[in-house]
Structure formats: C-alpha cells, structure tokens
XYZ file of C-alpha atoms in Angstrom:
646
model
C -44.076 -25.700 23.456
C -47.292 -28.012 22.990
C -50.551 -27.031 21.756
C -52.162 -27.199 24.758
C -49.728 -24.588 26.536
C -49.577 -22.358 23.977
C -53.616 -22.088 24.351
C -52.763 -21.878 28.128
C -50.431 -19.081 27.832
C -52.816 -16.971 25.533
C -55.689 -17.529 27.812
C -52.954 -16.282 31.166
C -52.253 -13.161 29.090
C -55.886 -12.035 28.009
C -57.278 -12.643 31.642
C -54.333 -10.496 33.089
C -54.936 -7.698 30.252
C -58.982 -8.151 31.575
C -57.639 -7.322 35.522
C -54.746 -5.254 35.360
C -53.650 -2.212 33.153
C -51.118 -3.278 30.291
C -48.064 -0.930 31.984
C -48.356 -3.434 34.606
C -48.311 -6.486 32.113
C -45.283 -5.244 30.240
C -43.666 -4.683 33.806
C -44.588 -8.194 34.834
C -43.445 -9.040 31.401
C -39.910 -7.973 31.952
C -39.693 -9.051 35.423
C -39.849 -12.575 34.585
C -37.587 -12.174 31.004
C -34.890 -10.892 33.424
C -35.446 -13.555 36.019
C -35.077 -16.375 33.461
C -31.749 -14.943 32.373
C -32.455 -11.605 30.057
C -30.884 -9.197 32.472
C -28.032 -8.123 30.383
C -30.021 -7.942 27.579
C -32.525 -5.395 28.697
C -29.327 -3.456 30.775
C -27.433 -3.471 27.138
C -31.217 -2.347 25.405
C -31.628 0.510 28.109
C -27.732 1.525 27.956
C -27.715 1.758 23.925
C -31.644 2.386 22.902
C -30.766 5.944 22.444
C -27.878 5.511 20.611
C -29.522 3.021 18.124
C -32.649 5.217 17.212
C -30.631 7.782 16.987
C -28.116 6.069 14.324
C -30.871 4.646 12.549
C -32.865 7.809 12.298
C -29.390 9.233 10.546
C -28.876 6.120 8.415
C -32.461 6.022 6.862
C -32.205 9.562 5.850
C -28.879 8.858 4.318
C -30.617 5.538 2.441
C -33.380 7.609 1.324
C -31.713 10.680 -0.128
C -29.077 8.113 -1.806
C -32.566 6.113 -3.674
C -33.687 9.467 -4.248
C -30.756 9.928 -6.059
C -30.722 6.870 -8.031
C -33.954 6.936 -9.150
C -33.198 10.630 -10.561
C -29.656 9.288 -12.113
C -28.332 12.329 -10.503
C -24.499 12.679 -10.265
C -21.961 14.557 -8.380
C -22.050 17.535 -10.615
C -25.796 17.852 -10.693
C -26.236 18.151 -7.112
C -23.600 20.634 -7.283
C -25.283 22.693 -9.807
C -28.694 22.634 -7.949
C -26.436 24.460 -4.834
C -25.093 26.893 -8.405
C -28.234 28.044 -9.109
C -29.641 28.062 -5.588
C -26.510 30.308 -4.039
C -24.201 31.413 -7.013
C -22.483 34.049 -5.389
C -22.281 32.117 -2.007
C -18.425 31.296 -1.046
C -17.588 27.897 -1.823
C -13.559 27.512 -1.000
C -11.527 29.654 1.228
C -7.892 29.830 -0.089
C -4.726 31.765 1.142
C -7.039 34.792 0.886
C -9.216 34.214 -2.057
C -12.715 33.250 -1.900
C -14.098 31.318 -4.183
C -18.485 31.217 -4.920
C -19.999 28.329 -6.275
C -20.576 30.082 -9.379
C -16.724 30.785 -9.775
C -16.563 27.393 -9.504
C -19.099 26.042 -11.881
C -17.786 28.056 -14.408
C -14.101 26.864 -13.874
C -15.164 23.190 -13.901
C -16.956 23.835 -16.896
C -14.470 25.541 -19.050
C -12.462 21.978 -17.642
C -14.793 19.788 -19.513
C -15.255 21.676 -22.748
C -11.670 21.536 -23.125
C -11.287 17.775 -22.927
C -14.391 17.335 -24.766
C -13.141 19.105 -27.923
C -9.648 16.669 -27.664
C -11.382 14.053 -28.107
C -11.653 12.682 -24.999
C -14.458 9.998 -24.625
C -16.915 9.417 -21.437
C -15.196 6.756 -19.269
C -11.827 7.712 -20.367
C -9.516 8.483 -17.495
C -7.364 11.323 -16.332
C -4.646 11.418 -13.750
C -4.576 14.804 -12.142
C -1.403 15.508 -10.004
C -1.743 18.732 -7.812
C -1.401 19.881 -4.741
C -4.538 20.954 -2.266
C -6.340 23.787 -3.869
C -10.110 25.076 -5.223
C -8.570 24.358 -8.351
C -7.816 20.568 -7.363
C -11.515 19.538 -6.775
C -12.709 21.776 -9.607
C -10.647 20.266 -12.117
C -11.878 16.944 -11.053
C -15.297 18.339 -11.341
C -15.571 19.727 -14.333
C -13.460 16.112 -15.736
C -17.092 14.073 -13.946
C -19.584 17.215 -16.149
C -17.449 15.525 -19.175
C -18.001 12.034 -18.709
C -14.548 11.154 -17.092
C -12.936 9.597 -14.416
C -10.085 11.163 -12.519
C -7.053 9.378 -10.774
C -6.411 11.374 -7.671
C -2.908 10.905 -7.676
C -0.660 11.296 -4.454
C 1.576 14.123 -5.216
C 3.990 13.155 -2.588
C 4.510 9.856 -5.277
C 7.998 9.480 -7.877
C 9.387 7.220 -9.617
C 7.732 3.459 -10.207
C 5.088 4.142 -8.016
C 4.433 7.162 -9.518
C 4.405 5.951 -13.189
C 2.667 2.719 -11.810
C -0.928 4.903 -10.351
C -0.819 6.829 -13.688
C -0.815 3.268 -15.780
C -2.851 0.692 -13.812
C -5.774 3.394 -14.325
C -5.007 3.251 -17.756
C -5.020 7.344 -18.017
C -4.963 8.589 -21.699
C -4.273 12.018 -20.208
C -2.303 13.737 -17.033
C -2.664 16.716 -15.832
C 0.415 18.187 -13.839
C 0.746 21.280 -11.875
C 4.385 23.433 -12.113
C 5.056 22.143 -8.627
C 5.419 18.868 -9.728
C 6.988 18.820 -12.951
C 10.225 17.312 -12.370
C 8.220 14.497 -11.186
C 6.378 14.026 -13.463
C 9.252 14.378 -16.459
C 10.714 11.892 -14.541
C 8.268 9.246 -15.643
C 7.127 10.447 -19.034
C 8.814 9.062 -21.542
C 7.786 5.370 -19.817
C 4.356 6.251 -20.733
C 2.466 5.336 -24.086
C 2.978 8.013 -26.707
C -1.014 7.890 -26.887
C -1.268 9.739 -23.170
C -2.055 13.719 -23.845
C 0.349 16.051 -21.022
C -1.270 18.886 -19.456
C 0.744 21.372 -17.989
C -1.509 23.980 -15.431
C -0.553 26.762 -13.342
C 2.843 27.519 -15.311
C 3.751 30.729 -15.580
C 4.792 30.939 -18.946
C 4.879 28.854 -21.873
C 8.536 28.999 -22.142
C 8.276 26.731 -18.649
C 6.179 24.380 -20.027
C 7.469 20.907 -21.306
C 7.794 20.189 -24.238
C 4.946 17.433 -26.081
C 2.724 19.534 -22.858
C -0.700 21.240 -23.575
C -0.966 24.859 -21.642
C -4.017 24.194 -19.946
C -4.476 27.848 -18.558
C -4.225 28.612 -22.197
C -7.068 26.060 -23.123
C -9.301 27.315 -20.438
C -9.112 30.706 -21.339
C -10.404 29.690 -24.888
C -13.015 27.823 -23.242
C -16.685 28.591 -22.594
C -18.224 29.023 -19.239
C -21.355 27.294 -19.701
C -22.366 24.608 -19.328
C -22.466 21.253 -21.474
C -24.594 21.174 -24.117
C -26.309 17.497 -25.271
C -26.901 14.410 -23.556
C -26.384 13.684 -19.885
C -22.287 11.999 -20.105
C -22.246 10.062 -16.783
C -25.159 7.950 -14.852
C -25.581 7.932 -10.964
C -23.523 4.402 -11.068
C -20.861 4.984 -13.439
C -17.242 5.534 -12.074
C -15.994 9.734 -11.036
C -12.413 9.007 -9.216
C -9.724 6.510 -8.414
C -8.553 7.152 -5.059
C -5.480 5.264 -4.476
C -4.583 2.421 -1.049
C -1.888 0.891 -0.239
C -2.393 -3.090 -0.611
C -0.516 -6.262 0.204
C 0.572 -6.147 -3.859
C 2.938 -3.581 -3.066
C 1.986 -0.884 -5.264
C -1.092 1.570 -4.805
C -4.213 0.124 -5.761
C -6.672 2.764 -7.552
C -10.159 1.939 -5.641
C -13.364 2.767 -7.803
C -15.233 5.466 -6.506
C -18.903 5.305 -8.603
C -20.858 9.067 -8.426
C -23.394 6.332 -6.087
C -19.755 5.521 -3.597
C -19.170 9.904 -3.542
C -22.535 10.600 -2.820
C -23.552 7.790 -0.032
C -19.885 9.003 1.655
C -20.855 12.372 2.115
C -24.340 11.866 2.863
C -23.304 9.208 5.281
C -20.756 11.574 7.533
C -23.315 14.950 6.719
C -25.773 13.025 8.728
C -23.837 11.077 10.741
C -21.933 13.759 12.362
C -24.525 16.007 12.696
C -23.535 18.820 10.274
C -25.929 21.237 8.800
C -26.118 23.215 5.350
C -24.623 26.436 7.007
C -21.609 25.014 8.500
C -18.445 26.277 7.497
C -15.557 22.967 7.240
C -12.010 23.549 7.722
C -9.801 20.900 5.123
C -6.576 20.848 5.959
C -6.587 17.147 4.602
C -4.773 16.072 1.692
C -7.778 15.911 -1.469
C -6.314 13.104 -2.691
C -7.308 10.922 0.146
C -11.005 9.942 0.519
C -11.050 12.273 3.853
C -10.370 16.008 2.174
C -11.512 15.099 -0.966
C -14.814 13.323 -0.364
C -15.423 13.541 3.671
C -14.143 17.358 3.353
C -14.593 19.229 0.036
C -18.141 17.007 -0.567
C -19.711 19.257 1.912
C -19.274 22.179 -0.251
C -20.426 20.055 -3.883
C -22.943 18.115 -2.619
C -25.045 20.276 0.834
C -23.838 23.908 -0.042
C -21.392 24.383 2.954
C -18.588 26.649 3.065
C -15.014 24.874 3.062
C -11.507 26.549 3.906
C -8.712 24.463 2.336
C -5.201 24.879 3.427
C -2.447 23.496 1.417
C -1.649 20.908 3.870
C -1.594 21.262 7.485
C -0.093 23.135 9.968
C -0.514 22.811 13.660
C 0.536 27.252 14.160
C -2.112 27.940 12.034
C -5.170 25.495 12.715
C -6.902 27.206 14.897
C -5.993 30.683 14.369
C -7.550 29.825 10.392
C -10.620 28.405 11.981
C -10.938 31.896 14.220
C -10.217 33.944 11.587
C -12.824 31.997 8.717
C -15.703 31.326 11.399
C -15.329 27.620 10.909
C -17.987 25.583 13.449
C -16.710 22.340 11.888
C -13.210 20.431 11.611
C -11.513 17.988 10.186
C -8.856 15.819 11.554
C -6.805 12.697 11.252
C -5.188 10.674 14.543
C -1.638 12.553 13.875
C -2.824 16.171 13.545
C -4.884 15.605 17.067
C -1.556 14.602 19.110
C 0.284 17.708 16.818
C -2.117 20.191 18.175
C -2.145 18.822 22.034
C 1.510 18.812 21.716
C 1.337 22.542 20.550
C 2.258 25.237 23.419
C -1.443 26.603 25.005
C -3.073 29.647 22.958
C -5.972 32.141 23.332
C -7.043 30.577 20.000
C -7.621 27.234 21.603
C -10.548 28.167 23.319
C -11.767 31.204 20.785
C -12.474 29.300 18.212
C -15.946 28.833 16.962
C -15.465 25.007 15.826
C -18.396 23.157 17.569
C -17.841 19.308 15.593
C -14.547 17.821 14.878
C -14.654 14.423 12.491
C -11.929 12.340 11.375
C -10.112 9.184 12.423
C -7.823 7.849 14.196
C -8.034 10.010 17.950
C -5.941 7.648 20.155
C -7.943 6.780 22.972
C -4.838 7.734 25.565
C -5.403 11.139 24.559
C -9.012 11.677 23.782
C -10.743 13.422 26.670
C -7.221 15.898 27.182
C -7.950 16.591 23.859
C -11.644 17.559 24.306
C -11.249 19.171 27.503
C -8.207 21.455 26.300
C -9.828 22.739 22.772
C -13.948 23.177 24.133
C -14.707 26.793 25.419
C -16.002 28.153 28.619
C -19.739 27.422 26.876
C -19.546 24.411 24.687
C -17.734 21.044 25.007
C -16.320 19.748 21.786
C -17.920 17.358 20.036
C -15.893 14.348 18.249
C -17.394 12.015 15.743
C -14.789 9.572 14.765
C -15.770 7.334 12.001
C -14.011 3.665 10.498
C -14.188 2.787 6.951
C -11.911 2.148 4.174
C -11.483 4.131 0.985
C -13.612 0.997 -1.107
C -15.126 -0.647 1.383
C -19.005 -1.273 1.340
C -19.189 -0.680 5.170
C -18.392 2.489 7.465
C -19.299 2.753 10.911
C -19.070 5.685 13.089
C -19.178 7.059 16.763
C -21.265 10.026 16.763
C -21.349 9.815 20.486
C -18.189 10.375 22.076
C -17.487 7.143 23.424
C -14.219 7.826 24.120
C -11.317 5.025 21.663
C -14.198 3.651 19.578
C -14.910 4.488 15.931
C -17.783 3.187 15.283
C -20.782 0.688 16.726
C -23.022 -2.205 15.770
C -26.293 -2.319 17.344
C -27.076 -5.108 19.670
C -30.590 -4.793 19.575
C -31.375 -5.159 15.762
C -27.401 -6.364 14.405
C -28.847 -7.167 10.992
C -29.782 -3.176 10.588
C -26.501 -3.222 9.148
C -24.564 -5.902 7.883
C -21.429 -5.778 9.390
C -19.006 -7.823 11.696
C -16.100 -8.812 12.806
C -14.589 -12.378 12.012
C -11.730 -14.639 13.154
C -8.626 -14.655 10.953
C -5.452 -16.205 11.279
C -3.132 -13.693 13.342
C 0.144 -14.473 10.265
C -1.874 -15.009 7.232
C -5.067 -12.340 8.044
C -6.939 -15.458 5.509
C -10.437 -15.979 7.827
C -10.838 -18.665 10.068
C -13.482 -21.488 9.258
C -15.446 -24.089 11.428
C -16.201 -27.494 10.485
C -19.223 -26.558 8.195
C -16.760 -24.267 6.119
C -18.234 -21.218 6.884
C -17.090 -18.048 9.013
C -16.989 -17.858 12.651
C -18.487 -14.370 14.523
C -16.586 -13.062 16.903
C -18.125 -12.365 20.435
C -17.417 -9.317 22.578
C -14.100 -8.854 23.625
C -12.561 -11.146 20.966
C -10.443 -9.250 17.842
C -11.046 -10.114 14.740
C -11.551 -8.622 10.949
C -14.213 -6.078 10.337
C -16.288 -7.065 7.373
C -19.417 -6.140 5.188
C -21.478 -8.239 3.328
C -22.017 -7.383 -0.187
C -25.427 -6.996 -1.717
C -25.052 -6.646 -5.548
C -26.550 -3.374 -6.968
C -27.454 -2.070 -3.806
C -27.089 2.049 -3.742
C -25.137 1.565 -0.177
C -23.921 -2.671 0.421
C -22.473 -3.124 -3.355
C -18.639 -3.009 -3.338
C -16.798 -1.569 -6.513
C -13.512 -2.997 -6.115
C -10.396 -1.826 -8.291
C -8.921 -1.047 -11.437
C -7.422 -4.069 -10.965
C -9.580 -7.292 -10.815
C -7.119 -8.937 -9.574
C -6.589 -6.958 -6.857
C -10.738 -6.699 -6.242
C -10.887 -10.550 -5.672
C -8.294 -10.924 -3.012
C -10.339 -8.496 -0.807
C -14.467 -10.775 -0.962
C -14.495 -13.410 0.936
C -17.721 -15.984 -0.257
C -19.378 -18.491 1.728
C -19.007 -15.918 4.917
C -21.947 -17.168 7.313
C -23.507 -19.121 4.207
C -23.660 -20.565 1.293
C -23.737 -17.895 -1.566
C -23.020 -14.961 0.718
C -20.243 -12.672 -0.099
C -18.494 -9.954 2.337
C -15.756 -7.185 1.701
C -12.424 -7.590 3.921
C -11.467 -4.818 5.306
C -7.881 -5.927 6.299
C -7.784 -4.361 9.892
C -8.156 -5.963 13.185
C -11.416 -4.341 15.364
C -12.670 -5.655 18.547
C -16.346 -4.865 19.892
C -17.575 -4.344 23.555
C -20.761 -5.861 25.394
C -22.412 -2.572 23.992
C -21.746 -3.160 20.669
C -18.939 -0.342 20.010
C -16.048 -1.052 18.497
C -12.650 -0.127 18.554
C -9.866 -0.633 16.226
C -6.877 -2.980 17.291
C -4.364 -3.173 14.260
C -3.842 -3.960 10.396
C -3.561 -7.260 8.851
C -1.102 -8.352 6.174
C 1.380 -6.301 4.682
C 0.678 -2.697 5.374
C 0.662 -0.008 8.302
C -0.201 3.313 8.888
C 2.128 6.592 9.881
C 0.993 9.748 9.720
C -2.073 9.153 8.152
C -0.922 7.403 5.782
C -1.347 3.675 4.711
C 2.506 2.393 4.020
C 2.913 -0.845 1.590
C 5.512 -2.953 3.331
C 6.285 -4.840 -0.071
C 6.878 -1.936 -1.989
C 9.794 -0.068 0.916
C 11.261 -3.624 0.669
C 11.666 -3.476 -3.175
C 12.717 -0.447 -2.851
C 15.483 -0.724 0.260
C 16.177 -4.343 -1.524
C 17.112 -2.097 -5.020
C 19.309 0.768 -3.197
C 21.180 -2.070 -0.974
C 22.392 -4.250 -3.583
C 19.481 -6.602 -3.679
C 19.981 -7.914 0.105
C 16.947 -9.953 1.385
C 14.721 -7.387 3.870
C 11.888 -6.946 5.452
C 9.189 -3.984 6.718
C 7.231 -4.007 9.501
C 5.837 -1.283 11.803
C 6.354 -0.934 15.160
C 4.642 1.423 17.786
C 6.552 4.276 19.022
C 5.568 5.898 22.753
C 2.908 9.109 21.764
C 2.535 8.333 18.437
C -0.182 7.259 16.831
C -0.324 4.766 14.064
C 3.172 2.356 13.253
C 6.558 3.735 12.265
C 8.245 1.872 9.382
C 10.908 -0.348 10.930
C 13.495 -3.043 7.981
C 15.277 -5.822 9.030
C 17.777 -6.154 6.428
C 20.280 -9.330 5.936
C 23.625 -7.536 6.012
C 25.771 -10.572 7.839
C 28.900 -9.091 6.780
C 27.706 -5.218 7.366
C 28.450 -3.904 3.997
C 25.282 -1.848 4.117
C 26.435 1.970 3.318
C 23.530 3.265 5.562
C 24.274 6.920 4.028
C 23.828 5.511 0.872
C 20.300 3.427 2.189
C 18.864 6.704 3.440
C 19.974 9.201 0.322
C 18.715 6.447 -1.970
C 15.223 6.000 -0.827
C 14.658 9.832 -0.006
C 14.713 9.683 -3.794
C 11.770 7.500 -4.169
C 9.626 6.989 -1.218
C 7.999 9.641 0.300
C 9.089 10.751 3.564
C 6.007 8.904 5.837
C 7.047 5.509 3.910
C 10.999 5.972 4.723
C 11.859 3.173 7.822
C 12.599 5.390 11.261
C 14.330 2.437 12.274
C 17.149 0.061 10.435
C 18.014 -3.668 12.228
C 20.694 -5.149 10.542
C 20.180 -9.386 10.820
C 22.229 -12.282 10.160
C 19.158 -14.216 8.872
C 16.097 -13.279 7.410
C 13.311 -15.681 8.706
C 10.902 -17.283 5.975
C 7.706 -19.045 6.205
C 7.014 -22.815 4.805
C 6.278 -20.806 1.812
C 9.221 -18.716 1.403
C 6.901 -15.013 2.877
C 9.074 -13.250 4.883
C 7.884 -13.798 8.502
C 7.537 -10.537 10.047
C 5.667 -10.927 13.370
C 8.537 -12.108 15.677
C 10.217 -9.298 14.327
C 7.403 -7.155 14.865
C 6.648 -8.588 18.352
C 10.428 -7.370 19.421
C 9.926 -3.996 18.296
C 12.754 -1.962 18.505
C 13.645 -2.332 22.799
C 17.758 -2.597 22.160
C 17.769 -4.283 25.861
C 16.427 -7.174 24.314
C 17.837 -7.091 20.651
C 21.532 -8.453 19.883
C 21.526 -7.229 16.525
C 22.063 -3.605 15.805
C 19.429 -1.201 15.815
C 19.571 2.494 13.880
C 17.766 4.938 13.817
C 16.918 7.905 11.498
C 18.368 11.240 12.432
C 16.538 14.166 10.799
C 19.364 16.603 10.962
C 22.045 14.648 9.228
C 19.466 12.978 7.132
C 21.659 9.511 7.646
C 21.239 6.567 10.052
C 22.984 6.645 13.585
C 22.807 3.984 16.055
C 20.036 3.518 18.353
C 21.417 3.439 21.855
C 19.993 2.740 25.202
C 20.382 6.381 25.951
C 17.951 7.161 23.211
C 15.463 4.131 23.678
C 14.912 6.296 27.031
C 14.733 9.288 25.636
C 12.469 8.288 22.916
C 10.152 6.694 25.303
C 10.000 9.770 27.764
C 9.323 12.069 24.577
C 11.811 13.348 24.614
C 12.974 12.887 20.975
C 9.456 13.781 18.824
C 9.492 11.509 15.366
C-alpha cells in the first residue's frame, strides 16, 4: 500500500467513527474481512475463543506460580512442608486401610534423609529405589530430595540386564529394595560395583535380610524426626528423580526430572484439569511412571489434596474404593478405561462421587460410552486427557471433552505456545526438510511429529534430557524453522484439525505401547534373539480389535523351524515383563533389511497378523498353557469379535 492510500484509508475510518457508532464499524469491519476471504478464520476464532482464554488463563497461572517458585529456589519438599505446617494432621495417603497425615509423612521422609546423610551420602548422589506402590514409595523418595539426592524410580516389574542396566546408567551408589523384590534384585548384585550401599526395607526380620544389606527399618528407627538441620541441599533446578522410557537404544533411558520439571507437571495438570485443593485423587497408577508418581501423588506434596493409592489396579475394586474414600477425582490410563467398560454394570458406577477423570490414552471408539455409562443422574463426567512425554519440554491437554483429542494448539495466537507438528519420514521418523534446510509445518489434517522448541533456562520450554548424553542428543532436532532454533522430538505421530486440536496417530521408531506401557522393540529382540539361539528377529506392534495401544508381535527367521516355542515363551517370562512378552510369534524364511542392514519392520507391520493373507505361520500366546499355539482362522474371528480378551 502507497502513501497516499494509507492517508486515504485513515481519513475513511475517522469520518465513519465521526457518523456512525464504533459497534457498527467493527461490524462493517468484519463484513468486509470475511468477504475478502477471512470467513474461516473468524468461524475457527468464534468456534475456539472460549477454549483459548480459557487455556491461557490456566497456563499463565501455571507460568506464574512456577517463576514464583524459582525466584524463591523452592523445591519439592518445601512446598510440601508449607502444606506440613499448614494441615499436619490432615490425611495425606489412603492405603489398604491406613491413613496416612502429612505430618506422618514429613516425619517418615525425614528420618529417610538423616539416615543417608550420616552414610555419607553426598547431594547429587543417586539412589535407585525399587518398591512397589505405597505411602512409603513417594516418602522415601521424598525424604532422599530433603537430603540432596536424586532417586531412580525403578520399574519393579524389571530383572535381569535391564534391571541391572536402570540401576547403572544412573550411576546409583545406593539401592534400596523392598522384601517383595529381593530375588530380583540378588539376581543382579554381585554385577554391581562393590562401592553401591544395599538397603533392604520392609523385611521382617533381620535373619531375611541379605547379606552385605543395611536394615533400613532398623536405620529409621534410630533416626530423628525432624527436620534437616544446615544449609538448604538442593536448588529449584537441580535434578529429584530419574523416571525411566523406553527408547530406540533398547534399554530404558532414565529421563531427568529437575524439582523445576516436578513442579511445572503438577502445576500444569492442577490447573489444567480443573482440580482444587480439597479434592480427594484416586492413584491406582504405577509411581514409578510420571502419571502416579508426579500427575497423581504431586497433588498431595505439592496443593495439599488427599490421595488413595492402591497397589496397582483393579477394575472390581475402582469404583467401589472411590465410593468408599469420597474420591471427586480419578486417574486413568487408555487400558484401565476399556477394563472398566468391559466390567459387568454396578450400583457403584453411578454412586460414585468422582466428578474429573485425567489420564491418557481414552480411545476415541469408546469415549462418550464411557462418559455416558460412569456420570450420575446429576453430573456428567468430566475427562481431561492430556499428551506429553515423561522429558519432554511440551504437554498439551484437552480440558474440554473433545471427544479422541489430547490436547490443542490455538489457532488464534499459535506462538502462545511453542509447539507443532512436523513432517518426518514414515521408516526413519528423521524430519523432513525443504530446500532451505529447515523444517516443514504440517497443515491440518496432515500427520506428522509433535515437537517443542527449546528455550534454554526457561522454568517451563528448557528440556533436561538424560542420564545419558548420548541418548539426550538423538531426541533435539536444530535448525527446526531457523537457523539456531532447537526443538525436542517427541517420537509419536499427532495430527491436528481445522480447530487446532490434536489427536494422536502412532509412535515412531522402535517402540510401542501395551498396556500403558512403552515396549523397546530392540531390547524383546535381544532378548528372543538370546533364548532362540541367536536367530535374526524382529518386534513390531500390531493393533488388536478393542484394545488400545499395540500388542508385541516377532518375526523370527526359523527357515528350518527349529524354534522350541515352549522353550521361546518359558525363556523370556524370565526376563521381560509380561506387557513386553510378543502375543503373537510369525515364523519367516527371510528377515528383510534396509540399505543399511535395520531390520525393516513396516511391511511386516502393515500385514499385521490377518492369517488369510499371511503364508507363513502365525502363533499366538495362550495364557493357560503359558506356551505358543497356532493362530488359526477360527481364532482370527474370534479374536476380532472379542471374543478371546488379550
């Protein structure tokens, strides 16, 4: 535009505010955007305004509690204590019939950290902690944080290499094991450095206790109850907790969770989801994970809120516990939604006092049956599912009950929040560049990876990475949409509507997910190449009718069928836990490889497991005898009407 019509359009719009009022201007206004083409825009602004102010209303008051924060240098366990001395004899955990106040738990976490302070233990030093869901689980790891240290939340389902491999790559110079899980843990000890100090908790007896192991009952009960004395041992930014992911390396990869990750997590789904300081949250998540032990037992350490932790979960007893405990909020992962709809009808679905369920992973097919059947006479259920990996610098969620998405990006004011999906190569997952070497956005209604760009130091953008530096680099991408930026990669496969919301499509490289858990593909296939004589394999996951998430499915070069599939399933049972164990076994004549020599999974993955269409033969993992039988047309059909359940 020229001089002279710029002039010309200022003098238009001050004679028409001079004759006419200005709701008539702004009408005029938008009359002639949407003529010259900005109809969809102001249909998408009036469709999703709500939405947005309400989403940025929540995320500024996460962003300025979370500065608040890190201007204080508060940490985890100094929140907590402010909720200690605000509510000490308020209930904290709920647990098999024992409640537990927050001063009960102050003073347990406390007697934690005097006893590793007086062995020596330094801040920064790290301790694995291997127990099963309990109060005493996240106060352990609390009172570890009042000491300076960092715990590695270790999967207690793990044995053998992996097992050994979480507890080194964190470089632990202590473990703590419960009774439960002794024999796994003896089964890994004496690869570990002499150096590491054993803890051995909730044994009965000392004559049950290993030898080389500390009695940590013992230690506690020697221990004082208060409180620290000295200098503050941790700073807002310095690390709490490894929380472990599966990765394409094959092993678990311990992601860095800083007291600034913990906090801006909690704060993030607190808000979010709409939760207030007097709800009471039912956990039946695993602590380990990011969900129960941040998303879940967080309410309780860092707003005040009441938490009832089960051991792990059970689909009899979820909503008879949240009757019986009052609980107005819920947790939930995609699995534990389809158990509970595939539950017979009860009076407790319906009783129940749960308001707000959060989680991930609600399958779309299923989402409204699942509202409609667990909302009483007088309130609909609420769902807020949310996206966001353990590390990752960018979580997204749908607060509005837009039914399949987890999450949205506003279309009004994108840069809000730097997020977005990219184009990646469908084999490789490696993003796609254009001609000027940079990354290319994808537009509604095309997949692609979900990233977020990295902003060093910030107290929400930064991304932490892993023990591993290695393992840190291979998920930033640099020179994203230019020259100097730098964005975390997510790994998963998301595609976004015209309104912005986004829905999740798949996982990229060599992992997959099955009942709630993320499998490594490389490390089943070192595993099933060990037990079956070192033939060449490969692990994929396939989708199974009603099930959310991908079962475990190897292709395994057996030519001359030699494979002792007893032997296969007896010898992995040993090792991999039961959600990483193949449900399906296709014996091959050749195993496909790439120009590279990668196993190339995706025709294999394309063909699924449909026997009509396979020549090779297909078994199939029968939970009774524990063994491999052959998968038959008769059960394809069955499988796919539901009627077999995996």
């Amino acid at each position: 535009m020229n001089r002279g019509a710029f002039y010309g359009v200022i003098a238009s719009l001050l004679w028409l505010r001079l004759h006419f009022p200005i709701w008539l201007i702004l009408l005029i206004l938008l009359a002639i955007y949407a003529v010259m083409g900005g109809y969809s825009f102001l249909s998408v602004v009036v469709r999703t305004i709500k939405r947005d102010v309400t989403g940025l209303t929540r995320y500024l008051q996460v962003l300025l509690r979370v500065r608040s924060y890190q201007k204080k240098n508060w940490t985890v366990p100094m929140v907590f204590e402010t909720y200690v001395k605000k509510h000490p004899n308020k209930v904290a955990f709920v647990f098999e019939g024992r409640e537990w106040t927050f001063k009960e738990i102050d003073e347990f976490s406390n007697k934690i950290a005097h006893v590793f302070e007086e062995a020596g233990f330094q801040p920064g030093e790290t301790v694995a902690l291997l127990l099963d869901n309990r109060p005493e689980y996240v106060a352990i790891w609390l009172g570890l944080a009042k000491a300076g240290l960092v715990t590695a939340l270790i999967n207690h389902n793990l044995q053998d290499k992996p097992l050994l491999h979480c507890i080194q790559i964190a470089d632990c110079k202590g473990v703590i094991f419960g009774a439960d899980f002794c024999d796994a843990f003896l089964g890994v000890r004496d690869q570990l450095d002499s150096s590491v100090k054993q803890y051995a908790f909730d044994f009965k007896n000392n004559v049950s206790i290993p030898t080389s192991s500390i009695n940590l009952d013992m230690k506690m009960e020697e221990a004082s109850p208060g409180r620290l004395s000295g200098p503050q041992r941790a700073n807002y930014g310095d690390k709490m907790l490894y929380i472990y992911t599966s990765g394409t390396t094959g092993l678990p990869k311990a992601a860095v969770i800083r007291h600034s990750r913990y906090i801006f997590a909690t704060f993030g789904g607190f808000y979010a989801c709409g939760l207030n300081k007097k709800d009471t949250v039912y956990v039946p998540m695993p602590l380990y994970h990011m969900s129960g032990g941040c998303m879940g037992a967080g309410m309780t350490l860092l707003f005040g809120c009441t938490a009832v932790m089960r051991k792990k979960f059970s689909v009899t007893n979820f909503w008879s516990d949240c009757t019986k405990h009052g609980c107005t909020v819920a947790q939930y992962i995609g699995e534990t939604c389809r158990y509970l709809l595939a539950a017979p009808p009860r009076p407790e679905d319906k009783s129940h006092s749960v308001r707000l369920m959060f989680g991930n992973g609600l399958r779309p097919q299923i989402w409204e049956e699942f509202v409609n059947r667990f909302s009483s006479s007088t309130r609909k259920l609420q769902v807020a599912e949310f996206y966001g990996a353990t590390e990752g610098n960018a979580n997204i969620i749908n607060f509005d009950g837009r039914v399949g998405a987890v999450g949205f990006v506003s279309m009004i004011a994108p840069s809000v929040y730097p997020v977005a999906l990219i184009k990646v190569n469908e084999e490789t997952g490696e993003p796609i560049r254009g001609e000027d070497g940079l990354c290319i956005r994808c537009k509604p209604g095309e997949p692609g990876m979900f990233v977020g760009m990295i902003l060093k130091n910030h107290p929400i953008r930064d991304f932490h990475g892993y023990a591993d530096p290695n393992a840190t680099k291979k998920k930033v991408a640099v020179d994203v949409f230019k020259r100097g930026d730098a964005a975390f990669l997510s790994g998963d496969i998301l595609e976004m509507d015209e309104l912005g919301y986004l829905f999740f499509k798949d996982r990229t490289g060599d992992t997959f997910r099955w009942r709630g858990e993320n499998v490594s593909t490389s490390e089943v296939e070192a595993v099933i190449s060990n037990v079956a004589g070192l033939k060449d394999c490969c692990v994929y996951g396939v989708e199974v009718p009603g099930a959310e998430g991908r079962a475990g499915m190897a292709a395994i070069l057996d030519p001359e069928r030699t494979l002792d599939l007893k032997v296969l399933a007896t010898g992995m049972s040993k090792v991999l836990p039961s959600y990483a164990r193949p449900l399906f076994v296709r014996l091959v004549k050749v195993i496909d490889l790439t120009g590279t020599y990668k196993l190339r999974k995706v025709d294999y993955q394309k063909e699924g497991f449909d026997v009509d269409k396979i020549k090779d033969e297909v078994y199939f993992f029968d939970a009774a005898s524990q063994s491999y039988v052959p998968f038959t047309s008769a059960l394809y059909e069955q499988l796919k009407s539901g009627k077999i359940r995996v």
